[in-house]
Short mmCIF file of C-alpha atoms in Angstrom, two decimals:
data_model
loop_
_atom_site.label_atom_id
_atom_site.label_comp_id
_atom_site.label_asym_id
_atom_site.label_seq_id
_atom_site.Cartn_x
_atom_site.Cartn_y
_atom_site.Cartn_z
CA MET A 1 -13.48 -1.85 -1.24
CA PRO A 2 -14.20 1.53 -3.16
CA GLU A 3 -12.78 1.75 -7.21
CA GLU A 4 -10.86 5.41 -7.39
CA GLY A 5 -11.26 6.90 -11.19
CA GLN A 6 -8.73 6.80 -12.23
CA GLU A 7 -6.97 10.24 -13.83
CA ASP A 8 -3.96 9.80 -16.46
CA SER A 9 -3.85 13.32 -17.96
CA HIS A 10 -0.64 13.40 -16.37
CA THR A 11 0.88 10.30 -18.26
CA THR A 12 2.51 9.16 -21.74
CA PRO A 13 2.68 6.40 -22.58
CA ARG A 14 6.03 4.02 -23.91
CA ALA A 15 6.94 0.82 -24.45
CA GLY A 16 5.67 -2.25 -23.13
CA GLY A 17 2.28 -1.41 -22.19
CA SER A 18 3.85 1.06 -19.49
CA SER A 19 4.02 5.53 -17.90
CA ALA A 20 5.86 7.59 -17.73
CA LEU A 21 5.21 10.96 -15.35
CA SER A 22 7.73 14.09 -15.47
CA MET A 23 6.55 15.57 -11.62
CA ALA A 24 9.10 18.03 -12.28
CA SER A 25 6.55 19.68 -15.13
CA LEU A 26 3.97 20.09 -12.04
CA PRO A 27 3.49 23.86 -11.12
CA ALA A 28 6.10 24.41 -7.74
CA ALA A 29 3.03 25.87 -5.65
CA SER A 30 2.82 29.38 -4.44
CA SER A 31 4.35 31.07 -1.41
CA HIS A 32 2.55 31.09 1.30
CA GLU A 33 2.46 31.85 5.66
CA GLY A 34 1.46 30.54 8.12
CA PHE A 35 2.74 26.07 7.36
CA VAL A 36 1.33 23.05 9.14
CA GLN A 37 2.82 19.68 9.26
CA PRO A 38 0.56 17.31 7.18
CA SER A 39 0.26 14.92 9.12
CA SER A 40 -2.42 18.33 12.04
CA TYR A 41 -5.14 16.62 8.92
CA LEU A 42 -5.07 13.74 10.98
CA ARG A 43 -4.96 15.18 13.67
CA ARG A 44 -8.25 17.24 16.78
CA SER A 45 -8.22 21.12 16.56
CA ARG A 46 -7.02 22.83 19.34
CA GLY A 47 -10.78 24.94 19.35
CA LEU A 48 -10.60 28.74 20.65
CA SER A 49 -9.38 27.83 24.07
CA ARG A 50 -5.97 27.45 24.45
CA PRO A 51 -3.56 25.81 26.62
CA MET A 52 -0.99 27.41 29.17
CA THR A 53 2.68 27.36 28.16
CA PRO A 54 4.19 24.15 29.60
CA ALA A 55 7.22 24.32 31.29
CA ARG A 56 8.90 22.83 29.46
CA PRO A 57 8.91 22.20 25.28
CA GLU A 58 6.35 20.06 24.44
CA THR A 59 7.30 16.69 23.26
CA ALA A 60 5.73 15.61 20.32
CA VAL A 61 3.98 13.11 23.41
CA ASP A 62 3.29 15.42 24.61
CA ARG A 63 1.32 16.80 21.34
CA ASP A 64 -0.81 13.79 20.69
CA GLN A 65 -2.16 13.35 24.40
CA ARG A 66 -3.32 16.52 24.79
CA ILE A 67 -4.45 18.25 21.13
CA GLY A 68 -5.88 14.10 20.47
CA LEU A 69 -6.50 12.70 16.90
CA VAL A 70 -9.19 13.97 15.70
CA ARG A 71 -10.19 11.68 12.50
CA THR A 72 -11.59 8.65 12.76
CA SER A 73 -11.17 5.58 10.24
CA TYR A 74 -14.44 6.47 8.71
CA ASP A 75 -13.78 10.59 7.88
CA VAL A 76 -11.68 9.38 4.87
CA LEU A 77 -13.30 6.33 3.66
CA PRO A 78 -16.50 8.24 0.23
CA LEU A 79 -19.34 8.70 1.02
CA SER A 80 -20.05 5.73 -1.13
CA PHE A 81 -18.14 2.14 -1.59
CA ARG A 82 -18.09 -2.01 -1.70
CA LEU A 83 -16.25 -4.20 0.37
CA VAL A 84 -16.45 -8.11 -0.40
CA ILE A 85 -15.48 -10.45 2.44
CA PHE A 86 -14.50 -14.42 1.94
CA ASP A 87 -15.45 -16.94 4.10
CA THR A 88 -12.96 -18.75 4.80
CA THR A 89 -14.40 -22.63 3.85
CA LEU A 90 -14.41 -20.42 0.32
CA LEU A 91 -11.52 -22.88 -2.54
CA VAL A 92 -8.65 -20.49 -3.53
CA LYS A 93 -9.97 -20.81 -6.77
CA LYS A 94 -13.71 -19.67 -6.11
CA SER A 95 -11.52 -16.80 -3.94
CA LEU A 96 -9.76 -15.94 -7.49
CA THR A 97 -11.87 -16.07 -9.73
CA ILE A 98 -14.18 -13.53 -7.43
CA LEU A 99 -11.08 -11.16 -6.75
CA ILE A 100 -10.63 -10.47 -10.70
CA GLN A 101 -14.81 -9.63 -11.57
CA ASN A 102 -14.41 -6.82 -8.93
CA GLY A 103 -11.33 -5.74 -9.65
CA ILE A 104 -9.92 -5.70 -6.40
CA ILE A 105 -6.77 -7.49 -5.02
CA SER A 106 -7.15 -8.00 -0.59
CA ALA A 107 -10.43 -8.89 0.62
CA PRO A 108 -10.76 -9.21 4.74
CA LEU A 109 -11.85 -12.39 5.71
CA TRP A 110 -14.75 -14.88 7.94
CA ASP A 111 -15.17 -17.64 9.90
CA SER A 112 -18.46 -18.35 9.33
CA LYS A 113 -17.95 -21.39 12.38
CA THR A 114 -17.03 -17.99 14.75
CA SER A 115 -18.39 -14.84 13.33
CA THR A 116 -15.67 -13.60 14.31
CA PHE A 117 -12.83 -11.90 11.36
CA ALA A 118 -10.01 -14.11 10.93
CA GLY A 119 -7.84 -11.49 9.05
CA LEU A 120 -7.67 -10.13 5.56
CA LEU A 121 -6.56 -12.25 1.79
CA THR A 122 -3.90 -10.31 -0.72
CA THR A 123 -1.94 -10.75 -2.90
CA GLY A 124 0.98 -12.43 -0.62
CA ASP A 125 -1.17 -14.65 0.28
CA TYR A 126 -1.45 -16.01 -3.70
CA ILE A 127 2.04 -15.61 -3.93
CA ASN A 128 2.16 -17.96 -1.19
CA VAL A 129 -0.04 -20.70 -2.44
CA ILE A 130 2.10 -20.20 -6.15
CA GLN A 131 5.16 -20.53 -3.90
CA TYR A 132 4.20 -24.11 -1.61
CA TYR A 133 3.49 -26.22 -3.95
CA TRP A 134 6.32 -25.37 -6.46
CA GLN A 135 8.77 -26.32 -3.45
CA ASN A 136 6.09 -29.37 -2.82
CA PRO A 137 5.58 -30.38 -7.19
CA GLU A 138 3.19 -33.84 -6.19
CA ALA A 139 0.66 -31.28 -4.04
CA MET A 140 -0.51 -29.42 -6.94
CA SER A 141 -2.91 -31.67 -8.50
CA ARG A 142 -4.87 -31.17 -5.27
CA ILE A 143 -5.21 -27.29 -5.81
CA ASP A 144 -7.88 -26.80 -5.98
CA GLN A 145 -9.45 -28.57 -3.11
CA PHE A 146 -7.07 -25.88 -1.53
CA ARG A 147 -9.09 -23.48 0.74
CA LEU A 148 -8.73 -20.47 1.97
CA ASN A 149 -9.15 -21.37 6.41
CA SER A 150 -6.09 -24.20 5.31
CA LEU A 151 -3.60 -20.35 5.10
CA ARG A 152 -1.41 -20.63 7.75
CA ASP A 153 -0.92 -24.53 6.95
CA ILE A 154 0.97 -23.30 3.58
CA GLU A 155 2.46 -20.15 6.21
CA LYS A 156 3.95 -22.18 8.25
CA ALA A 157 5.59 -25.04 5.92
CA ILE A 158 7.56 -22.65 3.47
CA GLY A 159 8.26 -20.74 6.57
CA VAL A 160 6.40 -17.34 5.67
CA VAL A 161 5.14 -13.61 7.65
CA PRO A 162 1.43 -15.17 8.63
CA LEU A 163 -1.47 -13.85 7.51
CA GLU A 164 -2.21 -10.45 8.28
CA THR A 165 -4.73 -10.57 11.42
CA VAL A 166 -4.37 -5.87 11.76
CA SER A 167 -7.68 -4.54 11.81
CA ILE A 168 -8.74 -1.25 14.46
CA HIS A 169 -13.13 -0.14 15.30
CA PRO A 170 -13.61 2.24 12.41
CA LEU A 171 -13.83 5.72 15.65
CA ARG A 172 -10.88 4.66 16.76
CA PRO A 173 -8.65 7.87 15.57
CA LEU A 174 -6.50 7.90 12.09
CA TYR A 175 -4.05 8.22 13.27
CA GLU A 176 -4.02 5.31 15.71
CA ALA A 177 -4.58 3.67 12.53
CA CYS A 178 -2.37 4.45 10.31
CA ARG A 179 0.74 3.86 13.57
CA ARG A 180 -1.07 0.43 13.23
CA MET A 181 -0.17 -0.57 9.50
CA LEU A 182 3.37 0.95 9.59
CA GLU A 183 4.01 -0.99 12.17
CA SER A 184 2.78 -4.16 11.42
CA ARG A 185 4.60 -2.99 7.34
CA SER A 186 0.07 -3.47 6.65
CA ARG A 187 -0.35 -1.34 2.97
CA ARG A 188 -4.44 -1.85 4.05
CA ILE A 189 -6.07 -1.90 7.63
CA PRO A 190 -9.68 -3.50 7.98
CA LEU A 191 -12.47 -1.37 9.85
CA VAL A 192 -13.97 -4.21 12.51
CA ASP A 193 -16.85 -2.16 14.16
CA ILE A 194 -19.36 -4.39 17.08
CA ASP A 195 -23.15 -4.72 16.37
CA ASP A 196 -24.64 -3.09 18.71
CA GLU A 197 -27.72 -6.24 18.43
CA THR A 198 -26.04 -8.71 17.87
CA ARG A 199 -22.83 -7.69 19.92
CA ARG A 200 -20.77 -9.52 17.14
CA ALA A 201 -17.77 -8.24 15.36
CA MET A 202 -18.74 -6.94 11.37
CA VAL A 203 -16.30 -5.74 9.23
CA VAL A 204 -16.40 -2.09 8.09
CA SER A 205 -14.64 -1.35 5.26
CA VAL A 206 -10.88 -1.91 4.56
CA LEU A 207 -8.65 1.60 4.30
CA THR A 208 -5.61 1.22 2.59
CA GLN A 209 -2.50 3.58 2.02
CA TYR A 210 -3.64 5.19 -0.61
CA ARG A 211 -6.29 6.19 0.19
CA ILE A 212 -5.30 7.56 4.06
CA LEU A 213 -2.14 10.09 1.58
CA LYS A 214 -4.94 10.78 -1.77
CA PHE A 215 -7.36 12.80 1.54
CA VAL A 216 -3.19 14.69 2.66
CA ALA A 217 -3.35 14.88 -0.63
CA VAL A 218 -6.21 16.70 -0.72
CA ASN A 219 -6.81 18.98 2.06
CA VAL A 220 -3.34 20.49 1.70
CA VAL A 221 -2.79 23.19 -0.28
CA GLU A 222 0.61 24.67 1.06
CA THR A 223 2.88 23.38 4.06
CA GLN A 224 6.96 24.18 3.91
CA TYR A 225 6.99 19.89 4.92
CA LEU A 226 6.34 18.48 1.50
CA ARG A 227 8.06 21.71 -0.37
CA LYS A 228 11.56 20.10 -0.23
CA PRO A 229 13.15 17.32 -1.63
CA LEU A 230 12.35 13.02 -2.29
CA ARG A 231 17.25 14.02 -1.87
CA LYS A 232 16.85 16.34 1.65
CA LEU A 233 13.82 14.04 2.85
CA ASN A 234 15.98 10.79 2.61
CA LEU A 235 12.55 8.93 1.42
CA GLY A 236 12.73 5.97 -0.74
CA THR A 237 15.39 3.08 -1.22
CA TYR A 238 18.13 3.76 -3.52
CA LYS A 239 21.06 0.26 -2.48
CA ASN A 240 20.91 -2.89 -2.95
CA LEU A 241 17.99 -2.35 -5.22
CA GLU A 242 15.73 -5.99 -6.30
CA THR A 243 15.65 -5.82 -10.59
CA ALA A 244 14.72 -8.02 -14.00
CA ARG A 245 15.17 -7.95 -16.49
CA MET A 246 12.18 -8.78 -18.92
CA GLU A 247 13.47 -12.51 -20.14
CA THR A 248 13.95 -13.70 -16.24
CA PRO A 249 11.41 -15.95 -15.43
CA VAL A 250 8.05 -14.64 -13.41
CA ILE A 251 8.73 -17.53 -10.90
CA GLU A 252 12.74 -15.86 -10.08
CA VAL A 253 10.67 -12.53 -10.23
CA ILE A 254 8.62 -13.98 -7.49
CA HIS A 255 11.13 -15.49 -5.16
CA GLN A 256 12.00 -12.09 -5.03
CA LEU A 257 8.76 -10.95 -4.19
CA VAL A 258 9.14 -13.17 -1.37
CA GLN A 259 12.71 -13.41 0.60
CA PHE A 260 12.76 -9.66 0.67
CA ASN A 261 8.86 -8.69 1.78
CA ILE A 262 8.81 -6.59 -1.42
CA SER A 263 5.27 -5.86 -3.59
CA SER A 264 7.17 -4.90 -7.38
CA VAL A 265 10.87 -6.17 -8.79
CA PRO A 266 11.37 -3.01 -11.96
CA ILE A 267 11.43 -4.68 -15.21
CA LEU A 268 15.97 -2.86 -16.69
CA ASN A 269 17.49 -3.56 -20.51
CA SER A 270 21.06 -3.91 -20.94
CA ASP A 271 22.06 -0.54 -19.58
CA GLY A 272 20.29 0.02 -16.01
CA VAL A 273 17.15 1.87 -18.30
CA VAL A 274 13.84 1.08 -16.45
CA ILE A 275 11.35 -0.49 -19.05
CA ASN A 276 9.02 -1.13 -16.87
CA VAL A 277 7.68 -2.85 -13.16
CA PHE A 278 6.56 -6.40 -12.84
CA GLU A 279 4.37 -5.91 -10.17
CA ALA A 280 2.92 -8.37 -6.86
CA VAL A 281 -0.44 -7.94 -8.49
CA ASP A 282 0.08 -9.48 -11.54
CA VAL A 283 0.89 -12.30 -10.67
CA ILE A 284 -3.14 -12.36 -10.54
CA THR A 285 -3.55 -12.00 -14.02
CA LEU A 286 -1.13 -15.15 -14.78
CA ILE A 287 -2.69 -17.91 -12.24
CA LYS A 288 -6.50 -16.14 -12.89
CA GLY A 289 -9.38 -19.09 -13.55
CA GLY A 290 -7.37 -21.51 -11.51
CA THR A 291 -4.67 -21.85 -14.31
CA TYR A 292 -0.86 -21.76 -13.00
CA GLU A 293 0.82 -22.23 -16.31
CA GLY A 294 1.23 -18.19 -16.98
CA LEU A 295 3.57 -18.81 -14.42
CA ASN A 296 5.67 -20.56 -16.71
CA LEU A 297 6.50 -17.40 -18.89
CA ASN A 298 8.97 -14.59 -19.14
CA VAL A 299 8.58 -10.90 -17.39
CA GLY A 300 8.08 -9.81 -21.28
CA GLU A 301 5.93 -12.21 -21.83
CA ALA A 302 3.39 -11.92 -18.71
CA LEU A 303 3.37 -8.35 -18.18
CA GLN A 304 1.26 -9.00 -21.96
CA LYS A 305 -1.41 -9.51 -20.42
CA ARG A 306 -2.43 -6.68 -18.47
CA SER A 307 -5.37 -5.66 -18.68
CA GLU A 308 -6.03 -2.61 -21.32
CA ASP A 309 -6.90 -0.52 -18.50
CA PHE A 310 -3.56 -1.16 -16.48
CA PRO A 311 -2.90 2.88 -15.14
CA GLY A 312 1.33 2.95 -15.92
CA ILE A 313 4.65 3.47 -13.85
CA TYR A 314 4.39 6.71 -12.19
CA THR A 315 7.78 7.68 -11.63
CA CYS A 316 9.85 11.16 -10.83
CA SER A 317 13.04 12.11 -9.82
CA ILE A 318 15.30 12.39 -6.64
CA ASP A 319 14.83 16.34 -6.66
CA ASP A 320 11.52 16.25 -7.73
CA ARG A 321 9.24 17.16 -4.88
CA LEU A 322 7.38 16.39 -1.86
CA ASP A 323 4.59 17.69 -2.52
CA THR A 324 4.83 17.37 -6.99
CA ILE A 325 3.98 13.27 -4.82
CA PHE A 326 1.29 14.02 -3.58
CA ASP A 327 -0.34 16.58 -6.41
CA THR A 328 -0.16 12.95 -8.72
CA ILE A 329 -1.28 11.32 -5.97
CA ARG A 330 -4.47 13.29 -5.65
CA LYS A 331 -5.11 12.73 -9.20
CA SER A 332 -4.46 9.45 -10.21
CA ARG A 333 -4.30 5.56 -8.38
CA VAL A 334 -0.63 5.34 -7.48
CA HIS A 335 0.88 2.53 -5.95
CA ARG A 336 4.63 3.56 -5.46
CA PHE A 337 7.63 5.78 -7.94
CA VAL A 338 9.79 4.44 -9.98
CA VAL A 339 13.06 7.08 -9.31
CA ILE A 340 15.17 7.66 -12.17
CA ASP A 341 17.77 9.56 -13.26
CA GLU A 342 18.06 12.04 -16.84
CA GLN A 343 18.04 8.16 -18.54
CA THR A 344 15.93 6.24 -17.57
CA ARG A 345 17.98 4.78 -15.04
CA LEU A 346 17.08 3.05 -11.90
CA VAL A 347 17.96 5.31 -9.15
CA GLY A 348 15.23 4.29 -6.28
CA VAL A 349 12.27 3.46 -5.20
CA LEU A 350 9.72 5.30 -3.74
CA THR A 351 6.45 3.32 -2.28
CA LEU A 352 3.83 5.06 -0.43
CA SER A 353 4.96 3.46 3.47
CA ASP A 354 7.65 5.09 2.79
CA ILE A 355 5.59 8.72 2.20
CA LEU A 356 3.12 7.63 4.98
CA GLU A 357 5.75 7.22 7.27
CA TYR A 358 7.27 10.63 6.38
CA VAL A 359 3.76 12.49 6.47
CA LEU A 360 2.51 10.45 10.19
CA LEU A 361 6.52 10.98 11.99
CA GLU A 362 8.23 14.06 10.99
CA GLY A 363 8.83 16.00 13.60
CA GLU A 364 8.69 13.05 16.14
CA LYS A 365 12.91 12.93 15.67
CA ASP A 366 13.23 16.02 16.79
CA ASP A 367 11.35 14.79 19.49
CA VAL A 368 14.43 12.01 21.03
CA LYS A 369 17.03 13.02 22.67
CA PRO A 370 20.16 11.22 23.43
CA GLU A 371 20.47 10.79 26.58
#
């Protein structure tokens, strides 16, 4: 996976190794004519010729079929990047070590017996392994012999969402890749091509939500669809939020991540003030080296094990505009925003999935007419 440069000039250190971002401090975009939807940057230009005016109002489906979707996933990839692929016969313990050594949190899986793409390994799969051995402590002694090709058995045993297997050809429209990600609730999608000589599949890269949104952030200069506050856009989750305290056992937070299929849990103090966030990727640090003693720690102790280059926590208010959110995505590697009030109390959580869905589908809902 490509490594993005992290620009944290807009973050200010906070207690516990986290940092906060004041979105209101970012400059507002100037007013211009000729607004376009952000999703138009994923579509093919109309060209010089224009079609005749349709007899009925054009729907989003009509527009997509007529215009086509320009950008392929190749267009979004950086000029140079690295890709780590795991064979399914690799030991889970070794795969964990490789992830940490390369500073990545996911990797495509390859079945060397059939020469086929076998899915995408993510932090969720390691969490599934933890859940399995927590429920079956008698199997803990065999954990060092556990291989990646047995992940399916783990999924069935604990009844969780199967390994991510969605993929797309790199020359398919980027819009289609985004659609598949949203439909499968995936945060990333492997690009799988066919080798011209062997006619066998080969993994080219992995496209992430962040990479797509950064592409939009760099290309969208001004748009009326982004100059709206989160409150009006109804973006994010603001009800039934899962939270924890610094003294909460890590294993309890892991259960929350699995049960509610989420990637982070805000950490609050007794006054409801956000003091940190426990992320699914924090689990990787706790079990590195194949030891699982770190799971007996509480959240506060676990967060102290984060690396010194941890980028911090990004926050915003419900009245911050989406264009300022995109400005942050353009400058820094962001995975989510914690929505807070003036007293830094938790209000909600804004994920990259929320933003991508808005960018992709804004305007289409207006085409849906009641029968």
